[in-house]
PDB file of C-alpha atoms in Angstrom:
ATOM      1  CA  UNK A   1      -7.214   6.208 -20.121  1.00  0.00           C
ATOM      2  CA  UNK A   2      -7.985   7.215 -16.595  1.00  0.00           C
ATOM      3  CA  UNK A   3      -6.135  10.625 -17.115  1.00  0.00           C
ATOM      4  CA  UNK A   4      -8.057  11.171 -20.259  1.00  0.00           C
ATOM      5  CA  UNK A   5     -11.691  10.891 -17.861  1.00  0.00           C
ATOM      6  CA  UNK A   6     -10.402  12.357 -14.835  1.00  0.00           C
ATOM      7  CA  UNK A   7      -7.842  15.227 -16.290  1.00  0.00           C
ATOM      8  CA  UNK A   8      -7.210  17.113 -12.926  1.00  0.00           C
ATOM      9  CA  UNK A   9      -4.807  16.406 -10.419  1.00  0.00           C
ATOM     10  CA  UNK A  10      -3.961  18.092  -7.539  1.00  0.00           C
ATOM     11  CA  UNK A  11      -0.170  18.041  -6.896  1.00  0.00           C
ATOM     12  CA  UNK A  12       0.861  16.161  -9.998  1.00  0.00           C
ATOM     13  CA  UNK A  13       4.092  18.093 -10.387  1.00  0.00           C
ATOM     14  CA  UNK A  14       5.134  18.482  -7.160  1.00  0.00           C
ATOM     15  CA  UNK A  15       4.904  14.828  -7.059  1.00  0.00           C
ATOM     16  CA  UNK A  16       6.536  13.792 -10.465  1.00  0.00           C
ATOM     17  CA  UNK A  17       9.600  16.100  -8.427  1.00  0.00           C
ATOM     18  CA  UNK A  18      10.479  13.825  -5.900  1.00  0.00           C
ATOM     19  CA  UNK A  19      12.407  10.580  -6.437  1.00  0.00           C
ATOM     20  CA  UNK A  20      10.731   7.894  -7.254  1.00  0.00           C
ATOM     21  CA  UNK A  21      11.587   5.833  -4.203  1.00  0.00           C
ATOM     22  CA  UNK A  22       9.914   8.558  -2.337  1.00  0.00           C
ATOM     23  CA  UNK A  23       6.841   8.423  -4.622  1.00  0.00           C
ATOM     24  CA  UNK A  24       6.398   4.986  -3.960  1.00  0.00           C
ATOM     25  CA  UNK A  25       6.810   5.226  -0.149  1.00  0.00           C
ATOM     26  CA  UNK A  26       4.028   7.915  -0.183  1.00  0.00           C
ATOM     27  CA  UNK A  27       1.732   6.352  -2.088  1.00  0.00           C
ATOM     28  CA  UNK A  28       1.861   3.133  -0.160  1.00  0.00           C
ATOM     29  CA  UNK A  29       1.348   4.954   2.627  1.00  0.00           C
ATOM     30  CA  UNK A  30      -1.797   6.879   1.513  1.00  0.00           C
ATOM     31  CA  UNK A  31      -2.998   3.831  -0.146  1.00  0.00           C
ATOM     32  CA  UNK A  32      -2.879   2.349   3.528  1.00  0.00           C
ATOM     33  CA  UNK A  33      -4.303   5.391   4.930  1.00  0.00           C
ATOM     34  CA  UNK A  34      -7.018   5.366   2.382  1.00  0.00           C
ATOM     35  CA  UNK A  35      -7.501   1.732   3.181  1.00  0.00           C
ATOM     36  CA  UNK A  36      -8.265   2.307   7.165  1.00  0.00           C
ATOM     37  CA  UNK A  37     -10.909   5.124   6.186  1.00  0.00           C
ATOM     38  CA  UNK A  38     -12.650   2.685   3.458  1.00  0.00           C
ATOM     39  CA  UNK A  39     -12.067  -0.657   5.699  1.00  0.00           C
ATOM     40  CA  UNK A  40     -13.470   1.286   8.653  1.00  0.00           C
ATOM     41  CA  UNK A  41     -16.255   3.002   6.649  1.00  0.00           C
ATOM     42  CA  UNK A  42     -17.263  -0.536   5.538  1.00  0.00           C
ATOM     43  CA  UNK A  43     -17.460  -2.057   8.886  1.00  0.00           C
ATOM     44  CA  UNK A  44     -19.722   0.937   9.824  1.00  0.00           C
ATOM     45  CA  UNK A  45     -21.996   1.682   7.248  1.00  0.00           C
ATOM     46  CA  UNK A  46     -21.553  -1.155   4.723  1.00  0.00           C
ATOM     47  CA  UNK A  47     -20.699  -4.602   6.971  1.00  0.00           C
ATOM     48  CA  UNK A  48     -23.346  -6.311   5.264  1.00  0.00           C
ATOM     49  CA  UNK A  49     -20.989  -6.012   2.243  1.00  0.00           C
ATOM     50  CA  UNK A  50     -17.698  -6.256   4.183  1.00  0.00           C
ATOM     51  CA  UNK A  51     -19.172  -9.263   6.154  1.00  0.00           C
ATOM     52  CA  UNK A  52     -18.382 -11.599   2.611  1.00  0.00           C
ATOM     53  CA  UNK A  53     -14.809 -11.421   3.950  1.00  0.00           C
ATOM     54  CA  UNK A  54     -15.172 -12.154   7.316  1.00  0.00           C
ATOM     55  CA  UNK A  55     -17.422 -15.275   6.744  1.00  0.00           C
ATOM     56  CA  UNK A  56     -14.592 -17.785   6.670  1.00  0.00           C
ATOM     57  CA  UNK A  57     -13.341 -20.014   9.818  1.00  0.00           C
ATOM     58  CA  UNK A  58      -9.859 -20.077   7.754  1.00  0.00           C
ATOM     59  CA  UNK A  59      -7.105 -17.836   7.636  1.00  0.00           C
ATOM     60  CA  UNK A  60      -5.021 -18.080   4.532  1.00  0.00           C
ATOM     61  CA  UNK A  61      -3.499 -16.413   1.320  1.00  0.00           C
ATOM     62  CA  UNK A  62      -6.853 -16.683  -0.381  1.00  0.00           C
ATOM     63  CA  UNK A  63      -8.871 -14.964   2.338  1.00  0.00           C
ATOM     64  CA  UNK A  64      -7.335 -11.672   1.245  1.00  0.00           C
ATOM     65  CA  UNK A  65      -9.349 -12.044  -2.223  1.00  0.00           C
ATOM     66  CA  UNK A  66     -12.076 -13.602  -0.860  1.00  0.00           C
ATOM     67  CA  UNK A  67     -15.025 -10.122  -1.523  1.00  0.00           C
ATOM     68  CA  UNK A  68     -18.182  -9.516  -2.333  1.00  0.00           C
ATOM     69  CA  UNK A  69     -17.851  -7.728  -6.077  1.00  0.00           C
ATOM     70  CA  UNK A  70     -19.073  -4.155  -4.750  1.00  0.00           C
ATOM     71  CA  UNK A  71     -16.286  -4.581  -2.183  1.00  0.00           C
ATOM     72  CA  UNK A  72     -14.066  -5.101  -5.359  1.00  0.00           C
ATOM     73  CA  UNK A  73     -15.660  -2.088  -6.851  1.00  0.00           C
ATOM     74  CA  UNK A  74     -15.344   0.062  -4.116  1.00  0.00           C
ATOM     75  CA  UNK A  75     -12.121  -1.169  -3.339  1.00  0.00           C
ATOM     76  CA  UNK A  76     -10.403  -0.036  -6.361  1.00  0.00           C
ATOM     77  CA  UNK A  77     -12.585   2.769  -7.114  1.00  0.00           C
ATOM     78  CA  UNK A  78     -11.856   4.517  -4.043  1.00  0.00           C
ATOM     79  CA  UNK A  79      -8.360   4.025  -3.787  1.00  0.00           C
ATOM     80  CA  UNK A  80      -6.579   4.036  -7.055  1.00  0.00           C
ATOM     81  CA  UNK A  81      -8.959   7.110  -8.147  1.00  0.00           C
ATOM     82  CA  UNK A  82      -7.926   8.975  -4.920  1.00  0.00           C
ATOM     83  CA  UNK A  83      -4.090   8.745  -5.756  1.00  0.00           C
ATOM     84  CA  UNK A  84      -4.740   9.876  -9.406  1.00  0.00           C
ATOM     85  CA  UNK A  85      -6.313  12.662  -8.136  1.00  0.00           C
ATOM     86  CA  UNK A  86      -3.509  13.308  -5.821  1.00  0.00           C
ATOM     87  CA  UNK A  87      -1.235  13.193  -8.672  1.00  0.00           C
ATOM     88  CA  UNK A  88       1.106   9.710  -8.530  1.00  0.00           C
ATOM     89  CA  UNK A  89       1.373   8.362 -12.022  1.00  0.00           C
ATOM     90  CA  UNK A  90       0.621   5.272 -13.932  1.00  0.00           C
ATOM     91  CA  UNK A  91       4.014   3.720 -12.620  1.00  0.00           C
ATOM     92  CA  UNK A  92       4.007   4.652  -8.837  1.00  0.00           C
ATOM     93  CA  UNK A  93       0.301   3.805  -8.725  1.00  0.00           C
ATOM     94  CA  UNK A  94       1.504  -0.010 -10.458  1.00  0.00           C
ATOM     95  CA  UNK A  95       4.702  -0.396  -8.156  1.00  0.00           C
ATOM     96  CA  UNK A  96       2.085   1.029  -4.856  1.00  0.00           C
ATOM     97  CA  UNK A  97      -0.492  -1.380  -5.374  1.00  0.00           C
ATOM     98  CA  UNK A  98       1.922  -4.509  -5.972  1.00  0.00           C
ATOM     99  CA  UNK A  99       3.615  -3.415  -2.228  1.00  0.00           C
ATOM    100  CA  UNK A 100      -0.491  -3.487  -1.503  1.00  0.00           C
ATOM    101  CA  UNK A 101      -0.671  -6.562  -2.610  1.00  0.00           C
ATOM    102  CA  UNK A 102       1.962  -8.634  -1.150  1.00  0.00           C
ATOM    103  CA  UNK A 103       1.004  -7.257   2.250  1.00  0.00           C
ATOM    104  CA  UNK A 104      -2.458  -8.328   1.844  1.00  0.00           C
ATOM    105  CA  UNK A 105      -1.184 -11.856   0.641  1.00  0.00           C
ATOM    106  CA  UNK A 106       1.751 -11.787   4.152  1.00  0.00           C
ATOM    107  CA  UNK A 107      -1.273 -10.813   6.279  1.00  0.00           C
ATOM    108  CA  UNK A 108      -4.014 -13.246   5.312  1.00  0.00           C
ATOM    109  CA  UNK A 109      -1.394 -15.549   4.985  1.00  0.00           C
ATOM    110  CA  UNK A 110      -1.312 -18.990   7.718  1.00  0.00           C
ATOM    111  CA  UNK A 111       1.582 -18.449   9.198  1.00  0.00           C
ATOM    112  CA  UNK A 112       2.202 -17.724  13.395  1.00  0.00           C
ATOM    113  CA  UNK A 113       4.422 -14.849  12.556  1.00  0.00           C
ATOM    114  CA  UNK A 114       4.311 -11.345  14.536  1.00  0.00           C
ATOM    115  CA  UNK A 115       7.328  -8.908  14.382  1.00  0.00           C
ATOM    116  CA  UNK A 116       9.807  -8.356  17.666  1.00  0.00           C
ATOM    117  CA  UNK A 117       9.658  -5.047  19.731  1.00  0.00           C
ATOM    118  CA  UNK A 118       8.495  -2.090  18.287  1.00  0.00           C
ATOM    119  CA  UNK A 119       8.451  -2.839  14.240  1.00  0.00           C
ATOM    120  CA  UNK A 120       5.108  -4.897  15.634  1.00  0.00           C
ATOM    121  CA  UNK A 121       3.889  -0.811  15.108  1.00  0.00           C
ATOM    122  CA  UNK A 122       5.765  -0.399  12.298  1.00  0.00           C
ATOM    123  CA  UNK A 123       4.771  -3.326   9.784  1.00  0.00           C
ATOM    124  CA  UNK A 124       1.496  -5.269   9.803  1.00  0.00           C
ATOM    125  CA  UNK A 125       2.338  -9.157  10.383  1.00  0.00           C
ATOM    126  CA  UNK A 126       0.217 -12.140  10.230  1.00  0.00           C
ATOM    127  CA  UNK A 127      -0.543 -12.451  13.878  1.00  0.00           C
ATOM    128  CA  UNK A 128      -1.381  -8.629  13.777  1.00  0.00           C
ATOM    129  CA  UNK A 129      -4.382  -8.820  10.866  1.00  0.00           C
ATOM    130  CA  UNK A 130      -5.724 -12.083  12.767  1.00  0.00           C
ATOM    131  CA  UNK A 131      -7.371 -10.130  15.313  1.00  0.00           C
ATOM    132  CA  UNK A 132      -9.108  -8.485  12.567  1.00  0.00           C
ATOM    133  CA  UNK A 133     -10.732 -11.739  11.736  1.00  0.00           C
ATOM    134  CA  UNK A 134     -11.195 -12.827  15.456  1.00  0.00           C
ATOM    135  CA  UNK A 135     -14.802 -14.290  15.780  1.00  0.00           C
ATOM    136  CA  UNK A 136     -15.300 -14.159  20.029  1.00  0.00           C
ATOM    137  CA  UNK A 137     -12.736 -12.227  21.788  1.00  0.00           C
ATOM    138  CA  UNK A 138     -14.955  -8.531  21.812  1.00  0.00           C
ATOM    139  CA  UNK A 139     -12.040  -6.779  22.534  1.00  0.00           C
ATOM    140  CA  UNK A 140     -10.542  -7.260  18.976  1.00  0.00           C
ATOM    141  CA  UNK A 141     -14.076  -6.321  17.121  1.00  0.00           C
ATOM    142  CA  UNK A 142     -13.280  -3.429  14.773  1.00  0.00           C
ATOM    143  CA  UNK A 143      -9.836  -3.079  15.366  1.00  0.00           C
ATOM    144  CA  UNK A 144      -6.843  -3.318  13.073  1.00  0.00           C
ATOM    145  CA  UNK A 145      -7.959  -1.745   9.655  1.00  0.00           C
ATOM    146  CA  UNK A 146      -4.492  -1.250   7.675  1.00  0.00           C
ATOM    147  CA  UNK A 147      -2.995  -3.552   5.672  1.00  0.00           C
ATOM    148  CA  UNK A 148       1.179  -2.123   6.205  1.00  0.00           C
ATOM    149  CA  UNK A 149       0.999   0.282   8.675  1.00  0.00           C
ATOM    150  CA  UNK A 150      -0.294  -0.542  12.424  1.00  0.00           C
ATOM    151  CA  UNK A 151       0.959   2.784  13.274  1.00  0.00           C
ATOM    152  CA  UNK A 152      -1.990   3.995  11.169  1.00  0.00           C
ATOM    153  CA  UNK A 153      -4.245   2.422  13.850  1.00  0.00           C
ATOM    154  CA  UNK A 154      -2.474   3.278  16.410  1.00  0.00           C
ATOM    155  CA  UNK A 155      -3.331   7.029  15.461  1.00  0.00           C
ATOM    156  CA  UNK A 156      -6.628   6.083  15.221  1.00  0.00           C
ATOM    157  CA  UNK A 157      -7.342   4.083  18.549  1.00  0.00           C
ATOM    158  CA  UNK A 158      -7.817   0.662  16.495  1.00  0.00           C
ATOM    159  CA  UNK A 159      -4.664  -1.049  17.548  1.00  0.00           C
ATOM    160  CA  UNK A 160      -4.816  -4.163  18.897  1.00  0.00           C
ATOM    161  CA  UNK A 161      -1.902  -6.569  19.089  1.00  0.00           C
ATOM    162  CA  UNK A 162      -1.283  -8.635  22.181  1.00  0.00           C
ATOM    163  CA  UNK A 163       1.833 -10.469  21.952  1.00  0.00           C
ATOM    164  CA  UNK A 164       2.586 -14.305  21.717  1.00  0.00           C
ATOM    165  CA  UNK A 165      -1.459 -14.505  21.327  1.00  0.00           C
ATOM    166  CA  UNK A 166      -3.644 -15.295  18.551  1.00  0.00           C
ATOM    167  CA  UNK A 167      -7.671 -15.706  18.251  1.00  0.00           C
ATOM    168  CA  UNK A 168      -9.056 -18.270  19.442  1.00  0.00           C
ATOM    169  CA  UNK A 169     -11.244 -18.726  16.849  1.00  0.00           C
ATOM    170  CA  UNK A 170     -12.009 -16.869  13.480  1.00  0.00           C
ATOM    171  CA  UNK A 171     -15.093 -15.443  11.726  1.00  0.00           C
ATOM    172  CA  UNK A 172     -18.518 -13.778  11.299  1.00  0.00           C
ATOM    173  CA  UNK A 173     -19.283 -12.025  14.670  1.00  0.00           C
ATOM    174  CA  UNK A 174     -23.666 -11.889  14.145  1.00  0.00           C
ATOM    175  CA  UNK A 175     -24.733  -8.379  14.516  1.00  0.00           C
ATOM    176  CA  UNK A 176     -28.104  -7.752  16.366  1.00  0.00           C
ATOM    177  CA  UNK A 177     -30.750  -8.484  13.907  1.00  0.00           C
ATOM    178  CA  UNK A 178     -29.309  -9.856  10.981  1.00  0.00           C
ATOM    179  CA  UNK A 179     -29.680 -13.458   9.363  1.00  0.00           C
ATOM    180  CA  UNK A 180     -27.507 -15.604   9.180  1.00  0.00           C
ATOM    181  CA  UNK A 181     -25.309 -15.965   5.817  1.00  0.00           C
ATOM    182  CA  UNK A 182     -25.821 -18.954   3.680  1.00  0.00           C
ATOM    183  CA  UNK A 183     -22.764 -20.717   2.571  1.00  0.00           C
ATOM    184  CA  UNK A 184     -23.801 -20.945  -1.346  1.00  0.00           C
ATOM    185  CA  UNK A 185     -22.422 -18.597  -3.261  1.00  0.00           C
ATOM    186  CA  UNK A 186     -25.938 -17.328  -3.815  1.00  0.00           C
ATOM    187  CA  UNK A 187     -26.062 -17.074  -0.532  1.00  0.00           C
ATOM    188  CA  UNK A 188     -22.900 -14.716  -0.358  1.00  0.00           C
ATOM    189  CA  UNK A 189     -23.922 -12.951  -3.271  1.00  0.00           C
ATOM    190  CA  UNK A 190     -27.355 -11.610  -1.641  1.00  0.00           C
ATOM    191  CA  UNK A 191     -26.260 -11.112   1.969  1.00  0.00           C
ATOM    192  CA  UNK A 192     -25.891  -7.482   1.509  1.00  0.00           C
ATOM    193  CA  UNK A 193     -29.271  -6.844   0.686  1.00  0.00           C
ATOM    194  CA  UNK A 194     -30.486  -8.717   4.209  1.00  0.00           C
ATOM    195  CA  UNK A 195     -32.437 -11.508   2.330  1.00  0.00           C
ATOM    196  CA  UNK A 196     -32.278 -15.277   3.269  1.00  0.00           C
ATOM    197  CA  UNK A 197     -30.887 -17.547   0.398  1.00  0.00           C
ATOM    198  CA  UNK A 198     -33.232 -20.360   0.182  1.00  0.00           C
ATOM    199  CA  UNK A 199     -30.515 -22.756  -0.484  1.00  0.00           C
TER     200      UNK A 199
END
C-alpha cells in the first residue's frame, strides 16, 4: 500500500482529530490548491504536454479526461502523494478526489451555466473554466487554473470571469515556434516531444 512505500506523514494525527466533514473540506481544498500550482506549472514549463487537453474545438464532459498519459501520471502523482504526505487517509483522500471529480465533469461540462453574484468567486461553473479553453480572446490565456475554487485564482491574479460572456471560440492557442499538432492519436501521443506525426 501507499503507506507501506511512503511511511511518513506530516500531520497525520492532527488530521485524523478533526471531523471528518472538516477533513474532507480541507483536502478538497488543497487538492484544488495543488491543482492551480501543477495546472499552472504545466502551462509554463510542460504545455507541450498540457497542450493534449486544449487541442479540442469542443467543450464537454469528456474534455475533462481527455490527457496526454504523463499528464495522467503527473496528475495523480503529484496530488494524491502530496495529501498522503500531509496526512489525510485512505477515506478522505477517496471522498476528496470524487468532489474532484464531479467538478471536473460540471466544468468541462456543455452547459451555459455561471453562478449569480459573488458565489461566481466561490464555486467554479461551466462558463468560468471556458475561458480556460478560450482559443482567441488573449486576455483569457493562462487564466483560471482551479477546478472548485476561483477564489484560488483570484489570490493568484488568474481570475478571469466576465459575466453573461463566453469564448468565442475554443482551443489550441499556437505558441511561437511550435508545429502544429496532428489529429491522429499518434499525432497526440508525440506532440510533447516537438516532432511532426507523419500522418
Amino acid at each position: 500500500t501507499i503507506g507501506q512505500i511512503f511511511p511518513y506523514r506530516m500531520f497525520d494525527e492532527r488530521i485524523q482529530a478533526l471531523p471528518f466533514w472538516m477533513q474532507l473540506l480541507l483536502a478538497v481544498f488543497l487538492l484544488d490548491l495543488f491543482t492551480y500550482i501543477r495546472h499552472r506549472v504545466m502551462h509554463i514549463y510542460l504545455w507541450r504536454v498540457h497542450a493534449i487537453h486544449h487541442a479540442t474545438h469542443y467543450i464537454n464532459w469528456l474534455t475533462g479526461a481527455r490527457l496526454h498519459p504523463v499528464e495522467v501520471v503527473i496528475d495523480i502523482g503529484f496530488n494524491l502523494l502530496v495529501l498522503h504526505f500531509i496526512g489525510f487517509g485512505g477515506d478522505g483522500l477517496a471522498y476528496a478526489a470524487s468532489i474532484m471529480f464531479f467538478f471536473n465533469l460540471l466544468a468541462h461540462s456543455n452547459l451555459n451555466l455561471e453562478w449569480p453574484g459573488f458565489l461566481r468567486y466561490i464555486l467554479a461553473s461551466p462558463n468560468y473554466h471556458r475561458w480556460h479553453h478560450a482559443k482567441t480572446e488573449t486576455e483569457a490565456f493562462d487564466k483560471n487554473f482551479i477546478v472548485v475554487f476561483p477564489f484560488i485564482d483570484v489570490l493568484f491574479g488568474t481570475f478571469y470571469h466576465p459575466s453573461r460572456r463566453l469564448p468565442k471560440d475554443y482551443g489550441i492557442y499556437q505558441r511561437e515556434g511550435e508545429v502544429p499538432i496532428q489529429s491522429s492519436l499518434w499525432g497526440h501521443l508525440i506532440y510533447p516531444i516537438g516532432v511532426k506525426s507523419r500522418n
